């Protein structure tokens, strides 16, 4: 049986070039004479956004109804890759029914700053969480014969000037933070496509960066799929092709195709790159053709039920303090409830921009709670979304009166599409002043108040110590209203955890002062200290830490044990007991750091986690694996990941600042021999296995020459002082080595050994 790639040699240069750009906004070009059909790609990532009619020039037409699952800000809080995989399966099914070859997602860019307008579409501030959840989604999608598109590759962490700005980031944070999640997904799940980002990285457009698209993605990570541009991301089509970009989207006027064909006819390097890219496009078509036709129809109710389950698992119970001896949540069976806030009636369940889904239905918390409680619940909007709308005082007064008349007030607050969306960044992390004023008045009228947040990215919570119960409900997709009520009433025991830190104020955040940059550049000055790493290293107080989340149950941890397996991975075991009266889930988190390090390291880094269901009164022996490669830091001296040898502290707990037990293991280090240069210090030379013994006698002679006179250092002090002295400068002082001797020493040290 022939495949589309088998026809590659039959194509003209012009036909090959035509394959490397889109036919229109969502489809690829066909070549009818050899039976290569056009295939469709379309937006995700938390639902299918397929245009209902023929593509318009902006790709913004109405889309077919599809299930809107919780965006990544919610799903990431589940800390559950198996749940993400189930969502991926559903996305794959809906795409297959609509004959979509590739759904564009997931997005796993790091949440560098809470101000990024697209944070709702990303998973976490941590690369391990982002990579593990992202891999689950990709596996699920592709299990249905539909491709995924891992995006946005790479260092795309803001919307301001996103198509032109340069993300100026040093090698260590680039590798350890911003690329590590992508590496995990590529190696674990092999997405069919990877989407390059708009921005430049250290001055080079991602779309035409051979280091990023070929050296790292293909040569180092083994990616064998297709690289597609973000829509409109290509600056120089020929340079992009040679760099490793296979497909430019959307389709254009044909001029870039002609430029590629012309360059290929005159330049063998371009011709070779064109053959490779055209072949990968044909491979993608072949993968799409291999999927059996799926007739449907979509099981709308089953997918809505899954969306509701996932939404319930995404909600984070931030606070649940007792009032008059009992916690407010779950709501007492006989409680009368004042439901307040326009978000309860008009839910904001997804973010704005290219990921906007046309849902099959939408549940509101007002409808869901009314269905459960009947006339024991009454509603007041409390505010209008637009703070400039008239009548805000009257709406607030009505809500306060209602709150005073009921046992409990449940107040929905949040952000609107005008405040966070693809295309622009937020200017602050505060909730609207008129919403905060409403809450203050409600709490004064009824201290028994619960806050439910509807937001795609974290917001400041100045009321955190004054409101007894707070739910971080994110943007929860089309079933979020019902799922929120499930948690409020206790039908679902909350198990979500924060995949991003909630700071007290924007000034405390790692990128403050460097975000969003100026004059076309944004400096990643915080280095590797992103998210919780920053707050822990700087000992900065936060409102709620990374990994935090409460339950209606309680969990105790036993003694932690950790052993290094033959593979080099660390196997961590901890017994966890549900000491509460309800079945529940605990997200067990493993943080790791070397006891001592030669380079800057965060105090602890998340390296493994598991969402574990534990029955009331039961104990589960939770086993987690810390991969050896995740212990490594990027060593800029040898330009590769290196595992330091020595003792590592393994800390296990319920958040980055709620650590319940620890163990220490000894890890064998990687052998690192750093090439010597004239700028290498004497300390580096002494430590070198070849050069060290060779120069020992020279150093002894230097000590003897300097002698023991007044004011002259000797012994250990002299060794420290001389340790930072470049070996290439020794000849200037006449200290035992002339320039030829230095050259001979360096040559011997750098010669192949063995």
XYZ file of C-alpha atoms in Angstrom:
754
model
C 0.000 0.000 0.000
C 1.472 3.327 -1.029
C 1.603 6.357 1.228
C 1.571 10.042 0.264
C 5.336 10.230 0.899
C 5.916 7.612 -1.800
C 4.913 10.276 -4.316
C 7.471 12.844 -3.167
C 9.865 12.146 -6.039
C 7.046 12.683 -8.553
C 6.482 16.275 -7.460
C 7.889 19.324 -9.139
C 9.725 21.920 -7.115
C 6.684 24.183 -7.356
C 4.386 21.420 -6.088
C 6.681 20.688 -3.164
C 6.770 24.369 -2.284
C 2.970 24.546 -2.448
C 2.702 21.833 0.201
C 4.585 23.969 2.712
C 1.900 26.635 3.080
C -1.825 26.524 3.698
C -4.560 26.597 1.087
C -6.546 28.997 3.277
C -6.971 29.729 6.960
C -7.542 26.145 8.100
C -6.731 23.713 5.288
C -3.651 22.431 3.508
C -3.269 22.244 -0.257
C -4.205 19.138 -2.214
C -2.304 17.715 -5.182
C -5.060 15.935 -7.027
C -2.960 14.385 -9.769
C -1.224 12.069 -7.283
C -4.189 11.652 -4.937
C -2.983 13.840 -2.060
C -6.088 15.355 -0.434
C -6.478 18.575 1.488
C -6.686 18.120 5.255
C -8.000 20.453 7.949
C -6.354 21.753 11.077
C -8.280 23.901 13.525
C -8.146 25.568 16.877
C -8.431 24.045 20.325
C -7.042 23.519 22.831
C -9.896 22.947 25.354
C -12.514 22.280 22.710
C -12.933 22.075 18.956
C -13.256 25.402 17.151
C -14.102 24.394 13.587
C -15.730 27.001 11.390
C -19.262 26.017 10.496
C -19.003 27.373 6.944
C -16.211 27.938 4.441
C -13.185 29.619 5.967
C -13.234 33.394 6.009
C -10.051 35.391 5.558
C -9.602 35.828 9.315
C -10.762 32.396 10.437
C -13.263 34.016 12.796
C -16.576 32.701 11.481
C -19.058 30.874 13.656
C -17.861 27.457 14.725
C -19.709 24.170 15.018
C -21.054 23.303 18.479
C -18.472 21.446 20.545
C -17.853 20.602 24.176
C -16.035 23.385 25.971
C -13.852 21.682 28.570
C -12.056 23.624 31.317
C -9.170 25.645 29.877
C -5.654 24.725 30.938
C -5.628 27.012 33.979
C -8.346 24.797 35.430
C -7.218 21.426 34.095
C -3.683 22.047 35.323
C -5.028 22.416 38.848
C -6.223 18.808 38.751
C -2.564 17.678 38.837
C -3.861 14.539 37.121
C -2.406 13.426 33.759
C -4.907 10.550 33.526
C -7.765 13.049 33.698
C -6.019 15.182 31.068
C -5.734 12.126 28.852
C -9.482 11.499 29.138
C -10.099 15.084 28.048
C -7.699 14.497 25.159
C -9.633 11.411 24.085
C -12.849 13.457 24.024
C -11.176 16.209 21.995
C -9.910 13.578 19.582
C -13.362 12.039 19.198
C -15.000 15.390 18.461
C -12.230 16.269 15.981
C -12.539 12.908 14.247
C -16.314 13.276 13.873
C -15.706 16.626 12.158
C -12.901 15.166 9.995
C -10.298 17.478 11.539
C -6.780 16.129 11.112
C -5.013 18.236 13.769
C -6.403 20.172 16.729
C -4.156 23.050 17.715
C -3.099 22.417 21.284
C -2.159 21.961 24.035
C -0.467 25.215 25.023
C 2.130 24.683 27.754
C 4.013 27.964 27.941
C 5.234 28.833 31.410
C 3.235 31.347 33.446
C 6.172 33.692 33.916
C 4.002 36.607 35.036
C 0.375 36.625 36.191
C -0.153 39.560 33.833
C 0.098 37.488 30.641
C -3.290 37.787 28.964
C -3.193 34.215 27.705
C -2.367 32.499 30.996
C -5.825 30.905 31.042
C -4.660 28.814 28.080
C -1.494 27.596 29.816
C -1.045 24.957 32.509
C 1.406 26.086 35.159
C 4.366 28.124 36.335
C 6.240 24.809 36.640
C 7.681 22.871 33.678
C 7.110 19.409 35.152
C 3.398 20.040 35.736
C 3.112 21.625 32.281
C 4.916 18.741 30.611
C 3.098 15.932 32.391
C -0.388 17.410 31.870
C 0.503 18.344 28.291
C 1.682 14.800 27.545
C -1.584 13.415 28.911
C -3.605 15.633 26.561
C -1.473 14.715 23.544
C -1.703 10.993 24.237
C -5.465 11.209 24.534
C -5.987 13.259 21.379
C -3.720 11.098 19.244
C -5.228 7.842 20.509
C -8.193 8.748 18.293
C -6.140 9.139 15.123
C -6.124 12.922 15.372
C -2.965 14.974 15.639
C -2.119 17.507 18.305
C -0.052 20.671 17.938
C 2.136 21.417 20.927
C 2.433 25.186 21.321
C 3.789 27.871 21.463
C 7.418 26.876 20.934
C 9.047 28.691 22.712
C 9.486 31.385 25.399
C 6.159 32.986 24.416
C 5.156 34.338 27.823
C 3.346 37.580 27.074
C 0.934 39.093 24.587
C 2.465 42.586 24.414
C 4.352 42.851 21.119
C 4.081 39.074 20.898
C 4.766 39.034 17.135
C 7.982 41.041 17.286
C 9.456 41.137 20.799
C 12.624 39.244 21.631
C 12.557 37.038 24.721
C 16.092 37.552 25.968
C 16.720 34.573 28.210
C 19.946 32.966 29.399
C 20.761 29.321 28.583
C 19.988 27.892 32.023
C 16.444 29.240 32.449
C 15.726 28.634 28.768
C 16.596 24.962 29.114
C 15.503 24.292 32.696
C 12.262 26.285 32.741
C 10.986 27.281 29.304
C 11.972 24.251 27.203
C 11.779 21.457 29.755
C 7.999 20.982 29.543
C 8.150 20.854 25.742
C 10.919 18.271 25.971
C 8.795 16.104 28.278
C 5.814 16.155 25.901
C 7.906 15.493 22.798
C 9.756 12.554 24.344
C 6.772 11.030 26.156
C 3.974 11.606 23.636
C 5.470 12.521 20.212
C 2.881 15.073 19.069
C 2.209 15.004 15.343
C 3.029 18.691 15.094
C 4.777 21.413 17.082
C 3.736 25.040 16.581
C 6.451 27.656 16.678
C 5.716 30.903 18.468
C 5.558 34.465 17.139
C 8.341 35.965 19.206
C 12.075 36.121 18.801
C 14.334 34.231 21.170
C 17.538 36.084 21.909
C 17.040 38.143 18.767
C 16.088 35.328 16.351
C 12.502 34.690 15.275
C 11.366 31.294 16.546
C 10.043 30.545 13.048
C 13.526 30.776 11.539
C 15.728 29.567 14.385
C 17.686 26.449 13.304
C 19.009 25.987 16.833
C 15.461 25.752 18.209
C 13.639 23.926 15.407
C 16.367 21.537 14.271
C 19.203 21.215 16.763
C 17.097 21.102 19.910
C 13.718 19.811 18.729
C 14.848 17.216 16.208
C 18.492 16.359 16.859
C 18.436 16.418 20.663
C 14.849 15.439 21.453
C 14.169 13.134 18.533
C 11.021 14.871 17.264
C 9.989 13.329 13.944
C 6.780 15.245 13.238
C 5.938 18.478 11.465
C 6.712 22.015 12.609
C 3.930 24.481 11.796
C 4.024 28.221 12.265
C 1.644 30.084 14.465
C -0.732 31.946 12.194
C 1.275 34.801 10.690
C 4.513 34.000 12.531
C 6.773 33.650 9.482
C 9.044 36.601 8.818
C 11.349 35.133 6.146
C 9.900 32.065 4.455
C 13.109 30.721 2.926
C 15.104 31.204 6.143
C 12.303 29.508 8.072
C 12.281 26.517 5.731
C 16.030 26.011 6.066
C 15.761 26.404 9.862
C 13.268 23.528 10.074
C 9.806 25.102 9.734
C 7.758 22.772 7.525
C 4.399 24.489 7.137
C 3.487 28.162 7.064
C -0.064 29.005 8.059
C -2.388 30.418 6.958
C -2.386 30.348 3.165
C -1.278 33.516 1.412
C -1.043 35.007 -2.040
C 1.480 32.472 -3.341
C 4.475 34.793 -3.250
C 6.260 32.906 -0.412
C 5.786 29.605 -2.284
C 7.344 31.122 -5.389
C 10.242 32.463 -3.331
C 10.886 28.994 -1.903
C 10.750 27.325 -5.324
C 13.108 29.908 -6.826
C 15.592 29.511 -3.958
C 15.406 25.710 -4.151
C 16.287 25.775 -7.860
C 19.495 27.688 -7.170
C 20.563 26.524 -3.699
C 21.053 22.810 -2.857
C 20.584 23.522 0.875
C 17.148 24.998 0.247
C 16.268 22.156 -2.116
C 17.219 19.604 0.542
C 15.199 21.452 3.203
C 12.220 21.624 0.848
C 12.336 17.876 0.230
C 12.422 17.250 3.983
C 9.516 19.606 4.723
C 7.337 18.464 1.830
C 7.939 14.898 2.948
C 6.816 15.686 6.466
C 3.651 17.362 5.155
C 2.924 14.210 3.156
C 3.561 12.137 6.292
C 0.973 14.234 8.137
C -1.537 13.665 5.343
C -0.823 9.952 5.569
C -1.451 9.898 9.296
C -4.749 11.704 8.777
C -5.791 9.259 6.048
C -5.051 6.276 8.290
C -7.855 7.182 10.689
C -11.071 5.324 9.884
C -14.035 7.560 9.087
C -16.007 8.477 12.207
C -19.694 9.030 11.546
C -20.880 10.313 14.894
C -23.099 11.744 16.116
C -21.380 13.230 19.129
C -22.632 11.946 22.469
C -23.301 15.438 23.743
C -24.528 14.396 27.176
C -21.600 12.070 27.869
C -19.062 14.745 26.962
C -20.920 17.350 29.010
C -20.806 14.961 31.969
C -17.054 14.587 31.492
C -16.690 18.375 31.310
C -18.577 18.609 34.612
C -16.369 15.989 36.252
C -13.193 17.710 35.063
C -14.456 21.106 36.213
C -15.179 19.737 39.666
C -11.668 18.294 39.822
C -10.182 21.645 38.745
C -11.665 23.747 41.565
C -9.252 24.663 44.354
C -10.578 25.123 47.880
C -8.258 27.888 49.062
C -9.732 28.503 52.490
C -12.408 26.943 54.694
C -12.131 28.347 58.196
C -14.679 27.497 60.915
C -17.382 30.013 61.727
C -19.121 29.451 65.039
C -17.450 26.060 65.327
C -18.132 24.699 61.840
C -16.715 25.216 58.362
C -19.009 26.932 55.883
C -18.269 24.381 53.170
C -19.840 22.186 52.193
C -23.016 24.182 52.734
C -25.243 22.847 55.478
C -28.197 20.851 54.078
C -30.759 23.208 55.603
C -28.932 26.489 54.913
C -30.638 29.394 53.189
C -28.326 30.963 50.642
C -27.900 34.415 49.177
C -26.301 33.838 45.787
C -24.640 37.092 44.750
C -22.665 38.217 41.720
C -23.436 38.434 38.005
C -20.938 35.632 37.280
C -23.341 33.200 39.002
C -26.021 34.027 36.441
C -23.833 34.836 33.441
C -20.831 32.544 33.778
C -17.470 33.355 32.272
C -16.367 29.854 31.426
C -13.602 30.364 28.833
C -11.100 32.961 27.699
C -11.211 35.320 24.754
C -9.401 34.886 21.451
C -8.594 31.998 19.149
C -9.600 29.316 21.665
C -13.196 30.545 21.994
C -15.513 27.515 21.719
C -19.164 27.442 20.663
C -20.424 25.198 23.505
C -23.098 22.538 23.177
C -24.699 23.994 26.319
C -23.758 26.171 29.292
C -24.641 25.571 32.944
C -24.916 28.509 35.312
C -24.400 28.247 39.050
C -27.707 30.054 39.575
C -29.678 27.443 37.657
C -27.778 24.538 39.207
C -28.107 25.769 42.793
C -31.765 26.654 42.332
C -32.429 23.146 41.006
C -30.918 21.717 44.204
C -32.191 24.149 46.859
C -35.391 25.581 45.397
C -36.628 28.620 47.301
C -33.849 28.268 49.891
C -31.635 30.172 47.429
C -32.252 33.730 46.223
C -30.160 35.682 43.764
C -28.951 39.269 43.448
C -26.495 40.331 40.712
C -24.690 42.736 43.062
C -22.875 44.518 40.228
C -22.812 44.994 36.485
C -19.746 43.744 34.644
C -19.032 47.227 33.310
C -17.948 49.333 36.312
C -19.144 52.457 34.493
C -22.682 51.128 34.099
C -25.326 53.116 36.034
C -27.082 51.703 39.062
C -24.124 49.995 40.763
C -25.048 51.398 44.190
C -28.601 50.082 43.916
C -27.366 46.646 42.868
C -24.976 46.562 45.822
C -27.654 47.653 48.299
C -30.015 44.940 47.044
C -27.320 42.278 47.439
C -26.363 43.412 50.943
C -29.984 43.274 52.076
C -30.313 39.775 50.660
C -27.087 38.635 52.347
C -28.301 39.894 55.714
C -31.503 37.857 55.382
C -29.889 34.486 54.688
C -27.769 31.967 56.578
C -24.879 32.098 54.093
C -23.828 34.459 51.319
C -22.042 32.983 48.295
C -20.442 35.778 46.288
C -19.130 35.240 42.745
C -16.306 37.611 41.748
C -13.973 37.555 38.798
C -12.501 38.950 35.613
C -14.304 39.775 32.395
C -13.181 39.194 28.794
C -12.307 42.888 28.665
C -9.776 42.335 31.442
C -7.986 39.198 30.203
C -7.797 37.749 26.712
C -5.455 36.630 24.002
C -3.964 39.675 22.310
C -3.197 41.872 25.317
C -1.766 41.597 28.805
C -3.334 42.696 32.055
C -2.139 45.913 33.654
C -2.588 44.686 37.236
C -3.804 41.663 39.194
C -6.622 43.374 41.094
C -10.304 42.584 40.957
C -12.503 45.482 39.917
C -13.006 48.038 42.688
C -16.807 47.838 42.530
C -16.669 44.064 43.038
C -14.385 44.431 46.067
C -16.680 47.126 47.488
C -19.615 44.750 47.128
C -17.755 42.004 48.970
C -16.793 44.323 51.831
C -20.426 45.341 52.258
C -21.676 41.740 52.111
C -19.150 40.527 54.685
C -20.142 43.370 57.001
C -23.772 42.302 56.673
C -23.120 38.553 56.926
C -19.717 37.221 58.044
C -20.783 33.762 56.875
C -19.602 34.492 53.336
C -18.120 32.242 50.668
C -16.249 33.717 47.682
C -16.165 31.919 44.333
C -13.606 33.258 41.848
C -14.079 33.217 38.056
C -10.735 34.092 36.479
C -8.261 32.719 33.986
C -5.173 33.839 35.881
C -4.464 34.643 39.504
C -5.827 37.765 41.133
C -4.814 39.523 44.331
C -6.999 38.537 47.285
C -6.843 41.363 49.848
C -9.815 39.787 51.621
C -8.173 36.375 52.061
C -7.951 36.637 55.839
C -11.449 38.112 56.237
C -13.589 35.694 54.238
C -13.923 32.268 55.838
C -14.245 30.237 52.619
C -12.787 30.825 49.149
C -13.045 28.699 46.013
C -10.665 29.339 43.124
C -12.965 28.229 40.313
C -10.910 29.478 37.356
C -12.630 29.294 33.961
C -14.319 25.919 34.093
C -15.805 25.312 30.676
C -19.447 24.808 29.828
C -20.297 22.673 32.873
C -18.530 24.902 35.373
C -21.730 26.212 36.954
C -22.974 22.737 37.861
C -19.487 21.626 38.939
C -19.156 24.606 41.266
C -22.468 23.742 42.881
C -21.295 20.129 43.226
C -18.377 21.400 45.322
C -20.434 23.935 47.292
C -22.920 21.253 48.328
C -20.351 18.518 48.921
C -21.381 16.200 46.097
C -17.762 16.585 44.978
C -14.938 16.680 47.498
C -12.513 19.338 46.164
C -9.068 18.086 45.204
C -7.620 20.807 42.961
C -4.234 22.329 43.726
C -2.719 25.625 42.662
C -0.488 25.199 39.612
C 0.589 28.821 40.096
C 1.369 30.889 43.180
C -1.101 33.534 44.333
C 1.044 36.518 45.408
C 0.044 39.366 47.668
C 0.867 41.983 45.042
C 2.325 42.313 41.564
C 5.482 43.929 42.958
C 6.363 40.607 44.626
C 6.306 38.598 41.399
C 9.500 37.299 39.757
C 9.212 39.189 36.452
C 8.208 42.523 37.979
C 10.371 45.243 36.464
C 11.278 43.071 33.466
C 7.749 42.475 32.152
C 6.759 43.238 29.410
C 10.040 44.828 28.378
C 10.703 47.792 26.119
C 12.094 48.658 22.715
C 11.361 45.190 21.390
C 13.186 43.277 24.109
C 12.048 41.607 27.325
C 14.805 40.557 29.703
C 14.166 37.363 31.676
C 16.125 38.782 34.566
C 14.714 36.429 37.198
C 16.683 33.585 35.603
C 15.731 30.139 36.880
C 13.774 31.567 39.828
C 10.336 31.442 38.214
C 7.121 31.064 40.207
C 7.439 29.385 43.586
C 11.200 29.079 43.098
C 11.400 32.887 43.361
C 9.185 33.230 46.420
C 11.009 30.449 48.253
C 14.506 31.677 47.348
C 13.631 35.227 48.402
C 11.552 34.102 51.418
C 8.612 36.213 50.213
C 5.230 35.761 51.869
C 2.430 34.767 49.477
C -1.333 34.645 49.786
C -1.493 30.967 48.807
C 1.531 28.898 47.743
C 2.064 26.728 44.695
C 0.494 23.299 45.169
C -1.949 24.498 47.824
C -5.500 23.217 47.991
C -7.799 21.994 50.747
C -10.277 19.145 50.956
C -13.388 18.272 52.940
C -11.234 15.402 54.202
C -7.907 15.526 56.044
C -4.764 13.580 55.164
C -1.788 12.556 57.260
C 1.581 11.478 55.907
C 3.795 8.723 57.213
C 7.549 8.339 56.979
C 9.089 9.086 53.594
C 11.478 6.580 52.049
C 13.548 7.150 48.926
C 15.926 4.868 47.053
C 17.922 5.285 43.864
C 16.911 2.616 41.357
C 19.284 0.892 38.957
C 18.043 3.240 36.238
C 19.199 6.236 38.261
C 15.619 7.332 38.941
C 14.609 7.953 42.554
C 11.687 5.895 43.838
C 9.849 7.739 46.614
C 7.313 6.008 48.832
C 5.052 7.568 51.455
C 1.960 6.201 53.220
C -0.928 8.694 53.141
C -3.991 8.239 55.350
C -7.397 9.828 54.893
C -8.200 10.766 58.476
C -11.510 12.386 57.557
C -15.028 11.016 57.297
C -15.324 11.489 53.510
C -13.635 9.738 50.621
C -11.268 12.167 48.956
C -8.231 12.821 46.813
C -4.827 14.002 47.907
C -2.265 15.441 45.506
C 1.038 14.148 46.836
C 3.952 16.343 45.753
C 7.668 15.552 45.718
C 10.152 18.430 45.892
C 13.873 17.882 45.396
C 17.076 19.882 45.818
C 20.744 19.006 46.227
C 21.955 19.525 49.773
C 24.883 21.491 48.332
C 25.439 22.733 44.801
C 28.162 24.406 42.812
C 25.584 26.581 41.009
C 22.503 28.580 41.907
C 19.547 26.294 42.626
C 16.061 26.922 43.932
C 15.486 25.807 47.550
C 13.254 23.046 46.168
C 11.730 22.069 42.840
C 8.708 19.914 42.103
C 9.883 16.729 40.407
C 6.949 14.318 40.782
C 3.306 14.313 41.867
C 0.273 12.048 41.994
C -3.449 12.579 42.508
C -4.503 9.681 44.702
C -8.048 8.683 45.642
C -8.205 7.441 49.250
C -11.318 6.192 51.018
C -12.203 7.582 54.431
C -10.062 5.925 57.071
C -7.882 4.138 54.508
C -4.151 4.380 53.877
C -2.514 4.349 50.462
C 1.166 3.632 49.937
C 1.923 6.251 47.318
C 4.890 5.522 45.069
C 6.318 8.317 42.923
C 9.233 8.319 40.507
C 11.638 11.213 40.184
C 13.370 10.873 36.833
C 17.135 11.188 36.940
C 17.126 13.627 34.017
C 14.851 15.949 35.978
C 17.562 16.338 38.626
C 19.899 17.893 36.093
C 20.788 21.536 35.642
C 22.031 23.062 32.389
C 25.803 23.392 32.646
C 26.791 26.355 30.481
C 30.439 25.240 30.515
C 29.719 22.090 28.498
C 26.334 23.104 27.020
C 24.384 20.111 28.287
C 22.327 18.879 31.215
C 24.409 17.602 34.119
C 23.381 15.739 37.264
C 25.495 16.839 40.207
C 26.699 14.063 42.415
C 26.041 14.097 46.135
C 23.227 14.197 48.648
C 19.721 15.233 47.563
C 16.933 16.156 49.947
C 13.573 14.651 48.990
C 10.643 16.529 50.543
C 7.068 15.265 50.286
C 3.967 17.251 51.115
C 0.703 18.909 50.184
C 2.183 22.124 48.746
C 5.532 23.817 48.241
C 5.154 25.237 51.759
C 3.328 22.355 53.438
C 6.017 19.684 53.560
C 5.162 16.641 55.661
C 8.306 14.522 55.529
C 11.715 14.160 53.952
C 14.537 11.785 53.147
C 18.066 12.131 51.822
C 19.603 10.018 49.066
C 23.037 9.922 47.502
C 23.032 10.411 43.751
C 25.939 9.533 41.496
C 26.966 12.515 39.423
C 27.688 12.804 35.745
C 31.308 13.054 34.699
C 32.020 16.565 33.518
C 35.367 17.477 32.030
C 35.366 21.139 31.097
C 37.641 22.048 28.170
C 40.431 24.356 29.264
C 41.199 27.698 27.658
C 43.657 30.473 28.536
C 40.806 32.062 30.502
C 40.353 28.971 32.696
C 41.143 29.718 36.327
C 43.804 27.920 38.275
C 41.029 26.410 40.404
C 39.541 24.849 37.259
C 42.963 23.653 36.178
C 43.663 22.082 39.590
C 40.321 20.240 39.393
C 40.984 18.917 35.879
C 41.900 15.203 35.908
C 44.758 15.644 33.425
C 45.948 19.218 33.928
C 45.674 19.204 37.724
C 48.552 16.813 38.394
C 50.606 18.465 35.633
C 50.439 21.913 37.246
C 50.786 20.853 40.872
C 54.548 21.287 40.860
C 54.221 24.682 39.171
C 51.896 25.922 41.892
C 54.295 24.688 44.584
C 57.053 26.651 42.881
C 54.894 29.786 42.828
C 54.305 29.440 46.572
C 58.020 29.004 47.186
C 58.859 31.979 44.964
C 56.436 34.292 46.802
C 57.772 33.125 50.121
C 56.563 33.982 53.558
C 57.230 37.770 53.691
C 55.123 40.385 55.449
C 51.702 40.867 53.930
C 52.073 37.855 51.660
C 49.357 35.227 51.829
C 50.335 31.632 52.223
C 48.816 28.230 52.541
C 45.045 27.948 52.175
C 44.542 31.710 51.817
C 46.988 31.889 48.917
C 45.337 28.916 47.248
C 41.968 30.704 47.414
C 43.426 33.897 46.017
C 45.250 32.172 43.194
C 42.229 29.997 42.408
C 40.568 32.768 40.404
C 43.712 33.625 38.430
C 43.458 32.829 34.655
C 46.160 30.420 33.605
C 46.816 32.354 30.425
C 48.124 35.278 32.467
C 50.749 33.325 34.391
C 53.509 34.007 31.844
C 53.239 37.744 32.467
C 54.406 37.201 36.033
C 57.181 34.735 35.258
C 55.627 32.155 37.537
C 56.961 28.925 36.137
C 55.039 28.681 32.868
C 55.814 30.484 29.645
C 53.224 30.864 26.874
C 54.349 27.697 25.128
C 53.982 25.830 28.396
C 50.444 27.115 28.869
C 49.551 26.083 25.315
C 51.031 22.615 25.868
C 49.125 22.206 29.136
C 45.810 23.180 27.515
C 46.440 20.915 24.521
C 47.225 17.944 26.765
C 44.154 18.566 28.898
C 41.816 18.803 25.916
C 43.266 15.885 23.963
C 41.001 12.802 23.659
C 41.652 10.448 26.541
C 41.749 6.677 26.575
